[in-house]
Tab-separated table of N, CA and C and ligand atoms in Angstrom:
chain	number	residue	atom	x	y	z
A	433	MET	N	80.320	-190.132	27.608
A	433	MET	CA	79.761	-191.483	27.431
A	433	MET	C	78.247	-191.429	27.279
A	434	SER	N	77.574	-190.765	28.263
A	434	SER	CA	76.119	-190.669	28.196
A	434	SER	C	75.676	-189.759	27.047
A	435	LEU	N	76.522	-188.770	26.718
A	435	LEU	CA	76.214	-187.860	25.609
A	435	LEU	C	76.205	-188.632	24.287
A	436	LEU	N	77.157	-189.554	24.141
A	436	LEU	CA	77.211	-190.399	22.945
A	436	LEU	C	75.977	-191.288	22.849
A	437	PHE	N	75.538	-191.795	23.997
A	437	PHE	CA	74.351	-192.656	24.056
A	437	PHE	C	73.109	-191.879	23.627
A	438	ILE	N	72.964	-190.662	24.154
A	438	ILE	CA	71.822	-189.805	23.790
A	438	ILE	C	71.858	-189.491	22.287
A	439	ALA	N	73.052	-189.178	21.768
A	439	ALA	CA	73.204	-188.882	20.337
A	439	ALA	C	72.792	-190.070	19.486
A	440	ALA	N	73.176	-191.287	19.930
A	440	ALA	CA	72.837	-192.504	19.191
A	440	ALA	C	71.327	-192.738	19.186
A	441	ILE	N	70.668	-192.474	20.315
A	441	ILE	CA	69.203	-192.640	20.420
A	441	ILE	C	68.502	-191.605	19.536
A	442	LEU	N	68.939	-190.349	19.645
A	442	LEU	CA	68.315	-189.279	18.854
A	442	LEU	C	68.488	-189.533	17.354
A	443	GLY	N	69.624	-190.113	16.991
A	443	GLY	CA	69.894	-190.405	15.579
A	443	GLY	C	68.918	-191.392	14.963
A	444	LEU	N	68.275	-192.212	15.823
A	444	LEU	CA	67.301	-193.191	15.332
A	444	LEU	C	66.062	-192.523	14.745
A	445	ILE	N	65.713	-191.330	15.240
A	445	ILE	CA	64.476	-190.661	14.792
A	445	ILE	C	64.564	-190.286	13.309
A	446	PRO	N	65.560	-189.476	12.886
A	446	PRO	CA	65.652	-189.210	11.442
A	446	PRO	C	65.907	-190.482	10.633
A	447	ALA	N	66.579	-191.474	11.235
A	447	ALA	CA	66.855	-192.735	10.527
A	447	ALA	C	65.561	-193.480	10.191
A	448	PHE	N	64.627	-193.526	11.160
A	448	PHE	CA	63.340	-194.196	10.922
A	448	PHE	C	62.519	-193.448	9.880
A	449	ILE	N	62.516	-192.110	9.961
A	449	ILE	CA	61.753	-191.312	8.987
A	449	ILE	C	62.348	-191.525	7.594
A	450	ALA	N	63.690	-191.509	7.513
A	450	ALA	CA	64.371	-191.700	6.228
A	450	ALA	C	64.049	-193.077	5.648
A	451	GLN	N	64.020	-194.091	6.515
A	451	GLN	CA	63.721	-195.459	6.067
A	451	GLN	C	62.306	-195.545	5.502
A	452	SER	N	61.360	-194.839	6.148
A	452	SER	CA	59.972	-194.842	5.666
A	452	SER	C	59.856	-194.137	4.319
A	453	LYS	N	60.836	-193.293	3.988
A	453	LYS	CA	60.851	-192.611	2.696
A	453	LYS	C	61.733	-193.345	1.680
A	454	GLY	N	62.179	-194.543	2.034
A	454	GLY	CA	62.961	-195.352	1.110
A	454	GLY	C	64.432	-194.975	1.061
A	455	ARG	N	64.926	-194.301	2.112
A	455	ARG	CA	66.342	-193.893	2.158
A	455	ARG	C	67.136	-194.849	3.054
A	456	SER	N	68.456	-194.656	3.054
A	456	SER	CA	69.346	-195.518	3.842
A	456	SER	C	69.192	-195.258	5.343
A	457	PHE	N	68.901	-196.313	6.095
A	457	PHE	CA	68.728	-196.194	7.552
A	457	PHE	C	70.053	-195.851	8.228
A	458	GLY	N	71.115	-196.588	7.902
A	458	GLY	CA	72.416	-196.420	8.555
A	458	GLY	C	73.020	-195.042	8.352
A	459	ALA	N	72.972	-194.566	7.104
A	459	ALA	CA	73.544	-193.251	6.792
A	459	ALA	C	72.819	-192.133	7.541
A	460	TRP	N	71.485	-192.249	7.589
A	460	TRP	CA	70.687	-191.210	8.271
A	460	TRP	C	70.817	-191.314	9.788
A	461	TRP	N	71.081	-192.513	10.292
A	461	TRP	CA	71.292	-192.674	11.735
A	461	TRP	C	72.578	-191.954	12.146
A	462	LEU	N	73.632	-192.144	11.352
A	462	LEU	CA	74.915	-191.487	11.616
A	462	LEU	C	74.767	-189.965	11.510
A	463	TYR	N	74.095	-189.533	10.444
A	463	TYR	CA	73.830	-188.115	10.207
A	463	TYR	C	73.041	-187.521	11.385
A	464	GLY	N	72.009	-188.247	11.820
A	464	GLY	CA	71.169	-187.794	12.929
A	464	GLY	C	71.922	-187.745	14.252
A	465	ALA	N	72.829	-188.716	14.470
A	465	ALA	CA	73.608	-188.760	15.711
A	465	ALA	C	74.608	-187.602	15.780
A	466	LEU	N	75.172	-187.253	14.621
A	466	LEU	CA	76.179	-186.188	14.584
A	466	LEU	C	75.547	-184.797	14.564
A	467	LEU	N	74.504	-184.633	13.753
A	467	LEU	CA	73.872	-183.325	13.545
A	467	LEU	C	72.352	-183.475	13.653
A	468	PHE	N	71.871	-183.775	14.854
A	468	PHE	CA	70.468	-184.125	15.019
A	468	PHE	C	69.502	-183.060	14.486
A	469	ILE	N	69.691	-181.812	14.899
A	469	ILE	CA	68.757	-180.732	14.514
A	469	ILE	C	68.718	-180.571	12.990
A	470	VAL	N	69.890	-180.585	12.358
A	470	VAL	CA	69.972	-180.449	10.895
A	470	VAL	C	69.312	-181.649	10.214
A	471	ALA	N	69.630	-182.853	10.710
A	471	ALA	CA	69.134	-184.086	10.091
A	471	ALA	C	67.618	-184.215	10.202
A	472	ILE	N	67.050	-183.844	11.362
A	472	ILE	CA	65.594	-184.004	11.548
A	472	ILE	C	64.830	-183.062	10.620
A	473	ILE	N	65.347	-181.834	10.432
A	473	ILE	CA	64.693	-180.889	9.507
A	473	ILE	C	64.879	-181.384	8.073
A	474	HIS	N	66.093	-181.795	7.750
A	474	HIS	CA	66.418	-182.282	6.401
A	474	HIS	C	65.527	-183.462	5.999
A	475	VAL	N	65.391	-184.450	6.894
A	475	VAL	CA	64.636	-185.667	6.562
A	475	VAL	C	63.140	-185.379	6.396
A	476	LEU	N	62.651	-184.337	7.092
A	476	LEU	CA	61.229	-183.986	6.969
A	476	LEU	C	60.929	-183.266	5.655
A	477	VAL	N	61.924	-182.577	5.079
A	477	VAL	CA	61.687	-181.839	3.833
A	477	VAL	C	61.999	-182.644	2.571
A	478	ILE	N	62.834	-183.700	2.695
A	478	ILE	CA	63.148	-184.476	1.483
A	478	ILE	C	61.920	-185.263	1.028
A	479	PRO	N	61.713	-185.356	-0.289
A	479	PRO	CA	60.586	-186.152	-0.779
A	479	PRO	C	60.880	-187.638	-0.654
A	480	SER	N	59.829	-188.458	-0.671
A	480	SER	CA	60.011	-189.903	-0.663
A	480	SER	C	60.726	-190.332	-1.938
A	481	ASP	N	61.470	-191.410	-1.849
A	481	ASP	CA	62.141	-191.969	-3.028
A	481	ASP	C	61.068	-192.296	-4.074
A	482	SER	N	61.091	-191.560	-5.196
A	482	SER	CA	59.991	-191.622	-6.171
A	482	SER	C	59.789	-193.017	-6.742
A	483	THR	N	60.879	-193.756	-6.994
A	483	THR	CA	60.743	-195.077	-7.611
A	483	THR	C	60.017	-196.045	-6.682
A	484	THR	N	60.350	-196.022	-5.381
A	484	THR	CA	59.696	-196.941	-4.449
A	484	THR	C	58.234	-196.584	-4.259
A	485	SER	N	57.926	-195.271	-4.119
A	485	SER	CA	56.544	-194.898	-3.845
A	485	SER	C	55.649	-195.162	-5.049
A	486	ILE	N	56.175	-194.936	-6.267
A	486	ILE	CA	55.373	-195.207	-7.467
A	486	ILE	C	55.130	-196.720	-7.587
A	487	ASN	N	56.187	-197.496	-7.376
A	487	ASN	CA	56.050	-198.952	-7.491
A	487	ASN	C	55.064	-199.516	-6.474
A	488	SER	N	55.113	-199.013	-5.239
A	488	SER	CA	54.273	-199.586	-4.197
A	488	SER	C	52.834	-199.098	-4.285
A	489	SER	N	52.606	-197.857	-4.762
A	489	SER	CA	51.250	-197.317	-4.724
A	489	SER	C	50.528	-197.449	-6.061
A	490	ASP	N	51.269	-197.535	-7.172
A	490	ASP	CA	50.616	-197.463	-8.479
A	490	ASP	C	50.531	-198.812	-9.194
A	491	SER	N	51.303	-199.789	-8.762
A	491	SER	CA	51.258	-201.076	-9.457
A	491	SER	C	51.226	-202.242	-8.480
A	492	ARG	N	50.865	-203.385	-9.009
A	492	ARG	CA	50.821	-204.623	-8.214
A	492	ARG	C	51.105	-205.783	-9.162
A	493	SER	N	51.216	-206.966	-8.609
A	493	SER	CA	51.504	-208.130	-9.450
A	493	SER	C	50.213	-208.800	-9.876
A	494	CYS	N	50.192	-209.253	-11.116
A	494	CYS	CA	49.053	-210.020	-11.607
A	494	CYS	C	49.036	-211.366	-10.881
A	495	PRO	N	47.878	-211.802	-10.343
A	495	PRO	CA	47.830	-213.092	-9.627
A	495	PRO	C	48.009	-214.307	-10.536
A	496	PHE	N	47.865	-214.108	-11.842
A	496	PHE	CA	47.974	-215.237	-12.777
A	496	PHE	C	49.376	-215.382	-13.367
A	497	CYS	N	49.973	-214.251	-13.806
A	497	CYS	CA	51.283	-214.351	-14.467
A	497	CYS	C	52.391	-213.629	-13.694
A	498	ALA	N	52.044	-212.941	-12.591
A	498	ALA	CA	53.000	-212.263	-11.713
A	498	ALA	C	53.709	-211.071	-12.361
A	499	GLU	N	53.223	-210.610	-13.496
A	499	GLU	CA	53.802	-209.417	-14.131
A	499	GLU	C	53.221	-208.174	-13.463
A	500	PRO	N	53.995	-207.066	-13.392
A	500	PRO	CA	53.449	-205.840	-12.780
A	500	PRO	C	52.339	-205.217	-13.633
A	501	ILE	N	51.207	-204.933	-12.995
A	501	ILE	CA	50.077	-204.283	-13.674
A	501	ILE	C	49.604	-203.095	-12.837
A	502	ARG	N	48.837	-202.181	-13.415
A	502	ARG	CA	48.306	-201.021	-12.695
A	502	ARG	C	47.355	-201.489	-11.597
A	503	ARG	N	47.378	-200.761	-10.471
A	503	ARG	CA	46.533	-201.128	-9.339
A	503	ARG	C	45.036	-201.097	-9.699
A	504	GLN	N	44.659	-200.140	-10.542
A	504	GLN	CA	43.245	-199.976	-10.917
A	504	GLN	C	42.810	-200.937	-12.029
A	505	ALA	N	43.770	-201.699	-12.584
A	505	ALA	CA	43.467	-202.567	-13.727
A	505	ALA	C	42.459	-203.653	-13.362
A	506	ILE	N	41.560	-203.956	-14.311
A	506	ILE	CA	40.628	-205.074	-14.117
A	506	ILE	C	40.937	-206.206	-15.096
A	507	LYS	N	41.915	-205.936	-15.999
A	507	LYS	CA	42.342	-206.962	-16.940
A	507	LYS	C	43.858	-206.854	-17.094
A	508	CYS	N	44.559	-207.972	-16.981
A	508	CYS	CA	46.018	-207.972	-17.092
A	508	CYS	C	46.434	-207.698	-18.534
A	509	LYS	N	47.387	-206.745	-18.700
A	509	LYS	CA	47.850	-206.405	-20.054
A	509	LYS	C	48.846	-207.435	-20.597
A	510	HIS	N	49.350	-208.292	-19.711
A	510	HIS	CA	50.354	-209.277	-20.131
A	510	HIS	C	49.724	-210.604	-20.558
A	511	CYS	N	48.798	-211.130	-19.716
A	511	CYS	CA	48.238	-212.447	-20.012
A	511	CYS	C	46.752	-212.380	-20.355
A	512	GLY	N	46.127	-211.207	-20.184
A	512	GLY	CA	44.732	-211.037	-20.552
A	512	GLY	C	43.733	-211.564	-19.530
A	513	SER	N	44.205	-211.993	-18.358
A	513	SER	CA	43.299	-212.501	-17.325
A	513	SER	C	42.526	-211.357	-16.672
A	514	GLU	N	41.310	-211.642	-16.263
A	514	GLU	CA	40.518	-210.649	-15.541
A	514	GLU	C	40.925	-210.688	-14.065
A	515	VAL	N	41.245	-209.504	-13.510
A	515	VAL	CA	41.670	-209.409	-12.104
A	515	VAL	C	40.762	-208.425	-11.377
A	516	LEU	N	40.717	-208.547	-10.061
A	516	LEU	CA	39.898	-207.641	-9.260
A	516	LEU	C	40.658	-206.332	-9.029
A	517	PRO	N	40.012	-205.181	-9.195
A	517	PRO	CA	40.693	-203.919	-8.887
A	517	PRO	C	40.904	-203.773	-7.382
A	518	ALA	N	41.999	-203.133	-6.988
A	518	ALA	CA	42.315	-202.970	-5.567
A	518	ALA	C	42.556	-201.502	-5.239
A	519	PRO	N	41.492	-200.691	-5.173
A	519	PRO	CA	41.687	-199.256	-4.952
A	519	PRO	C	42.034	-198.890	-3.505
A	520	ALA	N	41.675	-199.737	-2.535
A	520	ALA	CA	41.850	-199.368	-1.121
A	520	ALA	C	43.312	-199.397	-0.686
A	521	LEU	N	44.136	-200.209	-1.338
A	521	LEU	CA	45.526	-200.383	-0.900
A	521	LEU	C	46.359	-199.118	-1.037
A	522	GLN	N	46.008	-198.258	-1.995
A	522	GLN	CA	46.770	-197.020	-2.200
A	522	GLN	C	46.708	-196.125	-0.955
A	523	ASP	N	45.520	-196.045	-0.349
A	523	ASP	CA	45.350	-195.245	0.866
A	523	ASP	C	46.128	-195.847	2.033
A	524	GLU	N	46.181	-197.176	2.081
A	524	GLU	CA	46.927	-197.852	3.146
A	524	GLU	C	48.409	-197.496	3.097
A	525	GLY	N	48.957	-197.449	1.884
A	525	GLY	CA	50.367	-197.095	1.702
A	525	GLY	C	50.674	-195.706	2.231
A	526	ASP	N	49.820	-194.739	1.895
A	526	ASP	CA	50.003	-193.370	2.381
A	526	ASP	C	49.851	-193.301	3.902
A	527	GLY	N	48.906	-194.077	4.424
A	527	GLY	CA	48.659	-194.079	5.865
A	527	GLY	C	49.860	-194.583	6.647
A	528	THR	N	50.564	-195.564	6.096
A	528	THR	CA	51.748	-196.110	6.751
A	528	THR	C	52.817	-195.035	6.899
A	529	GLN	N	52.987	-194.252	5.825
A	529	GLN	CA	53.990	-193.199	5.845
A	529	GLN	C	53.664	-192.141	6.908
A	530	ILE	N	52.388	-191.768	7.010
A	530	ILE	CA	51.969	-190.769	7.986
A	530	ILE	C	52.167	-191.305	9.404
A	531	SER	N	51.827	-192.596	9.625
A	531	SER	CA	51.951	-193.160	10.959
A	531	SER	C	53.415	-193.259	11.387
A	532	TRP	N	54.336	-193.494	10.412
A	532	TRP	CA	55.770	-193.502	10.729
A	532	TRP	C	56.190	-192.137	11.243
A	533	ARG	N	55.701	-191.082	10.599
A	533	ARG	CA	56.057	-189.719	10.993
A	533	ARG	C	55.490	-189.412	12.382
A	534	ARG	N	54.271	-189.875	12.630
A	534	ARG	CA	53.645	-189.666	13.940
A	534	ARG	C	54.412	-190.411	15.024
A	535	LEU	N	54.820	-191.639	14.699
A	535	LEU	CA	55.569	-192.472	15.648
A	535	LEU	C	56.895	-191.807	15.997
A	536	ALA	N	57.563	-191.246	14.979
A	536	ALA	CA	58.839	-190.571	15.187
A	536	ALA	C	58.650	-189.321	16.052
A	537	ALA	N	57.588	-188.569	15.788
A	537	ALA	CA	57.300	-187.368	16.560
A	537	ALA	C	57.003	-187.724	18.016
A	538	LEU	N	56.290	-188.835	18.199
A	538	LEU	CA	55.958	-189.310	19.546
A	538	LEU	C	57.229	-189.735	20.287
A	539	ALA	N	58.097	-190.469	19.591
A	539	ALA	CA	59.370	-190.915	20.181
A	539	ALA	C	60.222	-189.718	20.571
A	540	LEU	N	60.242	-188.697	19.717
A	540	LEU	CA	61.003	-187.473	19.980
A	540	LEU	C	60.486	-186.791	21.249
A	541	ALA	N	59.168	-186.696	21.363
A	541	ALA	CA	58.546	-186.067	22.525
A	541	ALA	C	58.897	-186.828	23.808
A	542	ILE	N	58.857	-188.176	23.738
A	542	ILE	CA	59.167	-189.015	24.907
A	542	ILE	C	60.637	-188.826	25.315
A	543	ILE	N	61.535	-188.818	24.328
A	543	ILE	CA	62.966	-188.686	24.602
A	543	ILE	C	63.274	-187.318	25.220
A	544	ILE	N	62.695	-186.256	24.644
A	544	ILE	CA	62.944	-184.903	25.166
A	544	ILE	C	62.415	-184.787	26.593
A	545	THR	N	61.221	-185.343	26.843
A	545	THR	CA	60.656	-185.337	28.188
A	545	THR	C	61.579	-186.090	29.156
A	546	GLY	N	62.066	-187.243	28.710
A	546	GLY	CA	62.991	-188.034	29.516
A	546	GLY	C	64.270	-187.290	29.833
A	547	LEU	N	64.795	-186.564	28.837
A	547	LEU	CA	66.030	-185.789	29.034
A	547	LEU	C	65.812	-184.662	30.032
A	548	ILE	N	64.657	-183.991	29.958
A	548	ILE	CA	64.329	-182.897	30.879
A	548	ILE	C	64.217	-183.432	32.309
A	549	ILE	N	63.536	-184.575	32.462
A	549	ILE	CA	63.387	-185.201	33.799
A	549	ILE	C	64.756	-185.583	34.348
A	550	HIS	N	65.586	-186.161	33.461
A	550	HIS	CA	66.929	-186.571	33.846
A	550	HIS	C	67.755	-185.363	34.294
A	551	ALA	N	67.670	-184.261	33.536
A	551	ALA	CA	68.415	-183.039	33.857
A	551	ALA	C	67.945	-182.450	35.191
A	552	LEU	N	66.650	-182.496	35.451
A	552	LEU	CA	66.103	-181.959	36.703
A	552	LEU	C	66.560	-182.792	37.898
A	553	LYS	N	66.647	-184.116	37.702
A	553	LYS	CA	67.096	-184.993	38.781
A	553	LYS	C	68.569	-184.743	39.129
A	554	LEU	N	69.375	-184.423	38.130
A	554	LEU	CA	70.798	-184.150	38.360
A	554	LEU	C	70.983	-182.885	39.195
A	555	ASP	N	70.098	-181.914	38.990
A	555	ASP	CA	70.155	-180.673	39.794
A	555	ASP	C	69.569	-180.972	41.178
B	1098	ZN	ZN1	48.726	-211.521	-15.988
């Protein structure tokens, strides 16, 4: 019973990392719960979903016509309106991904520490 609970908690770590890379949360949670060691290594080596990362980091919506335009654009190619370039947002996107990985690593460290304390108390 408690082993299943621990497996379910551990499965959340690869699930969160997978979600930050644009993958299915539920599938990776199940994978992580069943094969935690394999799943955590696997999720760290897989690349981010290319379509989501390109869309979020390389383009944005035009404020006038709402068509997708390049992030660095100063003039909309669809309606010809002048727009402000937004170079800082690209770094923010990358930073979010790194912080997700840090958060997952921190959660892993807390859980392992908790398990060790729990095991010592049982003895
Ligand atoms: Zn436009």
